[in-house]
PDB file of N, CA and C in Angstrom:
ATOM      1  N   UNK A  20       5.731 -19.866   0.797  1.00  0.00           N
ATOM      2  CA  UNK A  20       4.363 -19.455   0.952  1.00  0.00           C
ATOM      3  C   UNK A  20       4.183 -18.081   0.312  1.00  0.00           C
ATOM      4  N   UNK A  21       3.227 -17.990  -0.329  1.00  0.00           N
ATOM      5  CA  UNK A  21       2.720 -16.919  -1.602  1.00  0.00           C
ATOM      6  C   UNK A  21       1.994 -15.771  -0.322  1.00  0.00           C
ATOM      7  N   UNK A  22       2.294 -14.484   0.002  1.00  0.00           N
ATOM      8  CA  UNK A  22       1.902 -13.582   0.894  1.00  0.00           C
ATOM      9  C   UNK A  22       0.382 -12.816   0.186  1.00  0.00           C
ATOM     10  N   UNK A  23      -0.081 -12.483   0.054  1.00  0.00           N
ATOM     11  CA  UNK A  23      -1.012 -11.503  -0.628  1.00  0.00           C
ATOM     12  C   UNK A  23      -1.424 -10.517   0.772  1.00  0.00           C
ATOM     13  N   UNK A  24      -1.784  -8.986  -0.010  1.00  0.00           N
ATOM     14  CA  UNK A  24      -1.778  -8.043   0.557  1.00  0.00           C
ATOM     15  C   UNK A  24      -2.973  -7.247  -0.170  1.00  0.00           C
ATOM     16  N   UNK A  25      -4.334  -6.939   0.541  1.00  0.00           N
ATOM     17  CA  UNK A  25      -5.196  -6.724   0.279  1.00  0.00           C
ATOM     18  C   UNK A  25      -5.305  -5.287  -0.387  1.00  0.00           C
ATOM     19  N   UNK A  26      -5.423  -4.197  -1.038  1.00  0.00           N
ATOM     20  CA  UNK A  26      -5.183  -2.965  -1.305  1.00  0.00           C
ATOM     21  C   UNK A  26      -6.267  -2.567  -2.070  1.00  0.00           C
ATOM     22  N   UNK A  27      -7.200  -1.254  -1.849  1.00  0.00           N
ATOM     23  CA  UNK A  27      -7.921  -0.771  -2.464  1.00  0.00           C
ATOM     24  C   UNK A  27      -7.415   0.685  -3.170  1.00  0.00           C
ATOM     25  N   UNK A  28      -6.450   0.906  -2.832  1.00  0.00           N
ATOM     26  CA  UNK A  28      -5.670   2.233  -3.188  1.00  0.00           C
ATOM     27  C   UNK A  28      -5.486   2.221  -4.973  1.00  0.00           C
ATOM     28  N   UNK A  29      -6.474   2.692  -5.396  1.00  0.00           N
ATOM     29  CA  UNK A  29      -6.459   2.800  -6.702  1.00  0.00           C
ATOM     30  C   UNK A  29      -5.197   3.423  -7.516  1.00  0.00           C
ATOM     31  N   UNK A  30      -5.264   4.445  -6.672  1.00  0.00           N
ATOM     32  CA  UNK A  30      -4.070   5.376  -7.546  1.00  0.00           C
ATOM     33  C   UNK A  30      -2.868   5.413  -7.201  1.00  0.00           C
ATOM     34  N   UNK A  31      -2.348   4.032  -6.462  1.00  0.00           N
ATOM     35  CA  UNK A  31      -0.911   3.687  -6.099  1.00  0.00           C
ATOM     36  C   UNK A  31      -0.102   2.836  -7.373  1.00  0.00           C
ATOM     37  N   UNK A  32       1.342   2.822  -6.923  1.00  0.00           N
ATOM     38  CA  UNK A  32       1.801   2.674  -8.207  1.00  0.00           C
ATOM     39  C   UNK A  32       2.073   1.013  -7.988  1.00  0.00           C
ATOM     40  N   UNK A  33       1.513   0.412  -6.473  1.00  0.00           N
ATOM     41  CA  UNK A  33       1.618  -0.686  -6.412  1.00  0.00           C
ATOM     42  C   UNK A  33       0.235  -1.921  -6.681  1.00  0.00           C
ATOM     43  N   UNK A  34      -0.564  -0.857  -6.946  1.00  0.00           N
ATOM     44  CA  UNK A  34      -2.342  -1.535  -7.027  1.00  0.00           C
ATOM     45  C   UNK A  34      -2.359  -2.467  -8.338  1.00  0.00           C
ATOM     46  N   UNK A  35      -3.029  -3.394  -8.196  1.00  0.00           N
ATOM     47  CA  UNK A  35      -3.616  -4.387  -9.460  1.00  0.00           C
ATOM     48  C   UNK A  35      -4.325  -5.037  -8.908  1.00  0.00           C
ATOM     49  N   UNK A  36      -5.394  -5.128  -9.111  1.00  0.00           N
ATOM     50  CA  UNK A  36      -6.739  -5.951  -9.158  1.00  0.00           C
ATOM     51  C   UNK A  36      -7.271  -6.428  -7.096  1.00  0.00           C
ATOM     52  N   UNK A  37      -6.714  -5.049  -6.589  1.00  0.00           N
ATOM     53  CA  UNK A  37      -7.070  -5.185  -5.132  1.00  0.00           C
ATOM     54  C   UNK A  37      -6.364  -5.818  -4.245  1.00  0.00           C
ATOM     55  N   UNK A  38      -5.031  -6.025  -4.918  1.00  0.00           N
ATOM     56  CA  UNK A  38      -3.402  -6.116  -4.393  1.00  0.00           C
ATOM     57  C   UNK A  38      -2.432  -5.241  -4.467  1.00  0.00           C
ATOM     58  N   UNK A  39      -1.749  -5.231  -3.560  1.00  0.00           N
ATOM     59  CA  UNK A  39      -0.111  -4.648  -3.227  1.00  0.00           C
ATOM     60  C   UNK A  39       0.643  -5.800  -3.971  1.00  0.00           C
ATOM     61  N   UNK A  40       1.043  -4.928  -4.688  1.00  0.00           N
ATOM     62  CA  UNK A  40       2.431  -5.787  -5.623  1.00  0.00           C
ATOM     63  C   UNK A  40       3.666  -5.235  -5.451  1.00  0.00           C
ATOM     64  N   UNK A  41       4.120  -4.656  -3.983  1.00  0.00           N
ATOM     65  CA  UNK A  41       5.263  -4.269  -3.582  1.00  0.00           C
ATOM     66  C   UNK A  41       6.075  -5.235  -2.948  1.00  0.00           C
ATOM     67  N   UNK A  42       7.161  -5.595  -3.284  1.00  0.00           N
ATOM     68  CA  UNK A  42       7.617  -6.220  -2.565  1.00  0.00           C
ATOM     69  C   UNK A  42       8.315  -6.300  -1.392  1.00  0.00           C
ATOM     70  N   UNK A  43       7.918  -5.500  -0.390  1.00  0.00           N
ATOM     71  CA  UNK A  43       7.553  -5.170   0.655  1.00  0.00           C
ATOM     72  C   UNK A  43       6.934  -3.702   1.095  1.00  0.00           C
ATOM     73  N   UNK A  44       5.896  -3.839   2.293  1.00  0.00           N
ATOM     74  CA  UNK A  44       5.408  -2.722   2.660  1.00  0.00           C
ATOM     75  C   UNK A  44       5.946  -2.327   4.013  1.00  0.00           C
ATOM     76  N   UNK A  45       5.758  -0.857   4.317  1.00  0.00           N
ATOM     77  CA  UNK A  45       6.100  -0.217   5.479  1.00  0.00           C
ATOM     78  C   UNK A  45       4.341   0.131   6.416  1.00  0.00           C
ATOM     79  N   UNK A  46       4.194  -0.086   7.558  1.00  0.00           N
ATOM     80  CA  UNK A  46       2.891   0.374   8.098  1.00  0.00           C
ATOM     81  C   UNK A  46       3.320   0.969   9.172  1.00  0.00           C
ATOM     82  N   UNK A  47       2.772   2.056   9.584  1.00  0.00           N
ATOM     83  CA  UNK A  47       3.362   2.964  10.466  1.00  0.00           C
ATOM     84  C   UNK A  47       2.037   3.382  10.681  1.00  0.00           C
ATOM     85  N   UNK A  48       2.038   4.208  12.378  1.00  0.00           N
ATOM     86  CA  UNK A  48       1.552   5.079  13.249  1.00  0.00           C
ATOM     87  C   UNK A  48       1.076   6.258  12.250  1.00  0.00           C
ATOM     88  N   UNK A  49      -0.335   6.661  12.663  1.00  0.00           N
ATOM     89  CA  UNK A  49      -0.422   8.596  11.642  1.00  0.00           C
ATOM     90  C   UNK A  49       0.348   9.164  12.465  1.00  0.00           C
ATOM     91  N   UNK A  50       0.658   9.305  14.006  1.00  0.00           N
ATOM     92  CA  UNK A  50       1.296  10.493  14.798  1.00  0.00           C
ATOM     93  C   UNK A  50       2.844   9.424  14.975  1.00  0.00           C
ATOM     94  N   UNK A  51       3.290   9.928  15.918  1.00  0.00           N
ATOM     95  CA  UNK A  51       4.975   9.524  16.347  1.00  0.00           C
ATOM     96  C   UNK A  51       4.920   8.593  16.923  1.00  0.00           C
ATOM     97  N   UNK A  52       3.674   7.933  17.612  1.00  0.00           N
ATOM     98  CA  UNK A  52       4.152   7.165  18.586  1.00  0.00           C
ATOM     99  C   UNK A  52       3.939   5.514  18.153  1.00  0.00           C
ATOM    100  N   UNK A  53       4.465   4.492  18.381  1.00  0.00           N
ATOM    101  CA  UNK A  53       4.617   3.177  17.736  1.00  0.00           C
ATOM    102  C   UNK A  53       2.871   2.348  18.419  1.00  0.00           C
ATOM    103  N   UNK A  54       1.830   2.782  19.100  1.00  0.00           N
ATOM    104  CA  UNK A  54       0.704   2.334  19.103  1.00  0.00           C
ATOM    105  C   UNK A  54      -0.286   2.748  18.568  1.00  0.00           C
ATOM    106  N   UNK A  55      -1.591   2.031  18.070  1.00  0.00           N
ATOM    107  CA  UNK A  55      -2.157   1.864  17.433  1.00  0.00           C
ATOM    108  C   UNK A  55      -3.522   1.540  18.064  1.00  0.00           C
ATOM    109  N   UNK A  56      -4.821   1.965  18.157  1.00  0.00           N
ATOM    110  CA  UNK A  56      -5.831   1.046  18.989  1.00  0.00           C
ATOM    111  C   UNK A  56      -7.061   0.902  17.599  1.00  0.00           C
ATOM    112  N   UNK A  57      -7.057   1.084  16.517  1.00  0.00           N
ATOM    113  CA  UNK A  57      -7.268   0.854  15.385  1.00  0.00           C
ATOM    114  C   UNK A  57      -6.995   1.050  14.076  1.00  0.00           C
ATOM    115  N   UNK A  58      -7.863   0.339  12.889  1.00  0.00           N
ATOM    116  CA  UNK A  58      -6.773   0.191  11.737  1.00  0.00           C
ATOM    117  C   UNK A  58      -6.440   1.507  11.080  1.00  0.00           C
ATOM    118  N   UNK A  59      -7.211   2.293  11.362  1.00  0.00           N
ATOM    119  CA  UNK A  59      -7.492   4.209  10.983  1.00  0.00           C
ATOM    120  C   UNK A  59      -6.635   4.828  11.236  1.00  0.00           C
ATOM    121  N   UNK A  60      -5.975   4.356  12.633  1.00  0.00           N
ATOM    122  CA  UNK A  60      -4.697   5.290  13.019  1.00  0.00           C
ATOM    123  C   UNK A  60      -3.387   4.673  12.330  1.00  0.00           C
ATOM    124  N   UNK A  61      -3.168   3.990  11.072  1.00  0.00           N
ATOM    125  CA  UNK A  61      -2.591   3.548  10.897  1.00  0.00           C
ATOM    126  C   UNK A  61      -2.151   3.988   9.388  1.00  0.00           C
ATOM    127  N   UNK A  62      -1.187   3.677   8.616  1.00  0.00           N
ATOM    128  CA  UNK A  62      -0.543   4.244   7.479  1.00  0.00           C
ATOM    129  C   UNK A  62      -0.006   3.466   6.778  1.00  0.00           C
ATOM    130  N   UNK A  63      -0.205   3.169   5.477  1.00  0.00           N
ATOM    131  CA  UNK A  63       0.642   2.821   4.674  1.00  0.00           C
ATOM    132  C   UNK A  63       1.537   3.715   4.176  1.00  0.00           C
ATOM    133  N   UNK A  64       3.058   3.610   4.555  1.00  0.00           N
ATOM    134  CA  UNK A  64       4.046   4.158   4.161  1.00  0.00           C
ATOM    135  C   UNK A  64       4.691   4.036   2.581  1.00  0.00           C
ATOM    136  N   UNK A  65       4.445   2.692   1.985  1.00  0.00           N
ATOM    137  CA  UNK A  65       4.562   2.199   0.966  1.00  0.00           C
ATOM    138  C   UNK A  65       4.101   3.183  -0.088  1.00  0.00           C
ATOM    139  N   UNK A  66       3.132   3.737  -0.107  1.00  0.00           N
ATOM    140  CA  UNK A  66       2.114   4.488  -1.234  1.00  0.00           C
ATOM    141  C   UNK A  66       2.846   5.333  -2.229  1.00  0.00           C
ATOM    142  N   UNK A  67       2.793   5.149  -3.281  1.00  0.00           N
ATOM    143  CA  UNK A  67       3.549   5.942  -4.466  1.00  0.00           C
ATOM    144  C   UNK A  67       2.151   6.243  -5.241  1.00  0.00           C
ATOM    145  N   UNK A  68       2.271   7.505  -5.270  1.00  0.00           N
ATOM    146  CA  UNK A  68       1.491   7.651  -6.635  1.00  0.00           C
ATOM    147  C   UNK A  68       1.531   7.636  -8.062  1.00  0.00           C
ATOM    148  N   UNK A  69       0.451   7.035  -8.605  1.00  0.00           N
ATOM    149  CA  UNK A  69       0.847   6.783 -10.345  1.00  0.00           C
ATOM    150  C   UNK A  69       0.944   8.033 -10.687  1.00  0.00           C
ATOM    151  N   UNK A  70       2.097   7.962 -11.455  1.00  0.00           N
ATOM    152  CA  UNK A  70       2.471   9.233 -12.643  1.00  0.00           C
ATOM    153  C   UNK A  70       1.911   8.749 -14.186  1.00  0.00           C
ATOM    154  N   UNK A  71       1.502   9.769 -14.998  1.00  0.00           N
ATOM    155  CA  UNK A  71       1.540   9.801 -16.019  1.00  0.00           C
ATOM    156  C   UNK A  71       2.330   8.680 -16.691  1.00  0.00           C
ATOM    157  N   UNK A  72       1.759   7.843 -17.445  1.00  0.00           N
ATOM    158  CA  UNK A  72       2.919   7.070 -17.780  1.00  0.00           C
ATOM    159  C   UNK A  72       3.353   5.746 -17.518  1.00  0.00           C
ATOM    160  N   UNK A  73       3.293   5.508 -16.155  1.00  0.00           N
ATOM    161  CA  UNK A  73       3.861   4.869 -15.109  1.00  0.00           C
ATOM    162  C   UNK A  73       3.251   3.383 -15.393  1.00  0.00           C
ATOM    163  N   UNK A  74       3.818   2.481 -15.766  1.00  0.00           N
ATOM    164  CA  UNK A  74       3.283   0.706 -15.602  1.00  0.00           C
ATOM    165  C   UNK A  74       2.924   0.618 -14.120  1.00  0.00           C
ATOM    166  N   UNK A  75       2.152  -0.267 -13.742  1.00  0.00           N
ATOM    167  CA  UNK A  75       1.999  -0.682 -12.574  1.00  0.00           C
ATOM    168  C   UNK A  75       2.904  -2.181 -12.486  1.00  0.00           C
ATOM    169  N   UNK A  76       3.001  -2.601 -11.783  1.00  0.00           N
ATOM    170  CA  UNK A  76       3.689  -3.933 -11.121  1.00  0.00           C
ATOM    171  C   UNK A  76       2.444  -4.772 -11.641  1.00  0.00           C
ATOM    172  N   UNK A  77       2.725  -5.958 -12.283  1.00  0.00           N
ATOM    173  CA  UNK A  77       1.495  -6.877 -12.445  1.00  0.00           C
ATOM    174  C   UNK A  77       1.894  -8.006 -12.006  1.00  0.00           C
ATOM    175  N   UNK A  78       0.843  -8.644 -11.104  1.00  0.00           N
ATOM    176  CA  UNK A  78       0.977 -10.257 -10.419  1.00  0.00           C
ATOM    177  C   UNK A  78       0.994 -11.440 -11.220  1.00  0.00           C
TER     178      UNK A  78
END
């Protein structure tokens, strides 16, 4: 089964056409603690920023 992962993060080094093309992501807490009571308090750990240069991952 084909996963897709929704992403608006333009300037990640995993973005193409409103996908995560990582092959896997990390989502984590903003503070220390492992709960969450919405999607705001929440983090993509995954996030690289494009460098100069840099190909993106294409699907």
């Amino acid at each position: 089964m084909e996963i897709s992962v929704k992403c608006s993060v333009s300037n990640c080094k995993y973005y193409s056409n409103l996908e995560c093309t990582a092959e896997a992501i990390e989502v984590n807490c903003d503070d220390t603690s492992m709960l969450a009571s919405e999607s705001r308090e929440t983090c993509c750990d995954t996030f690289k920023p494009v460098d100069e240069g840099d190909e993106r991952p294409r699907k």
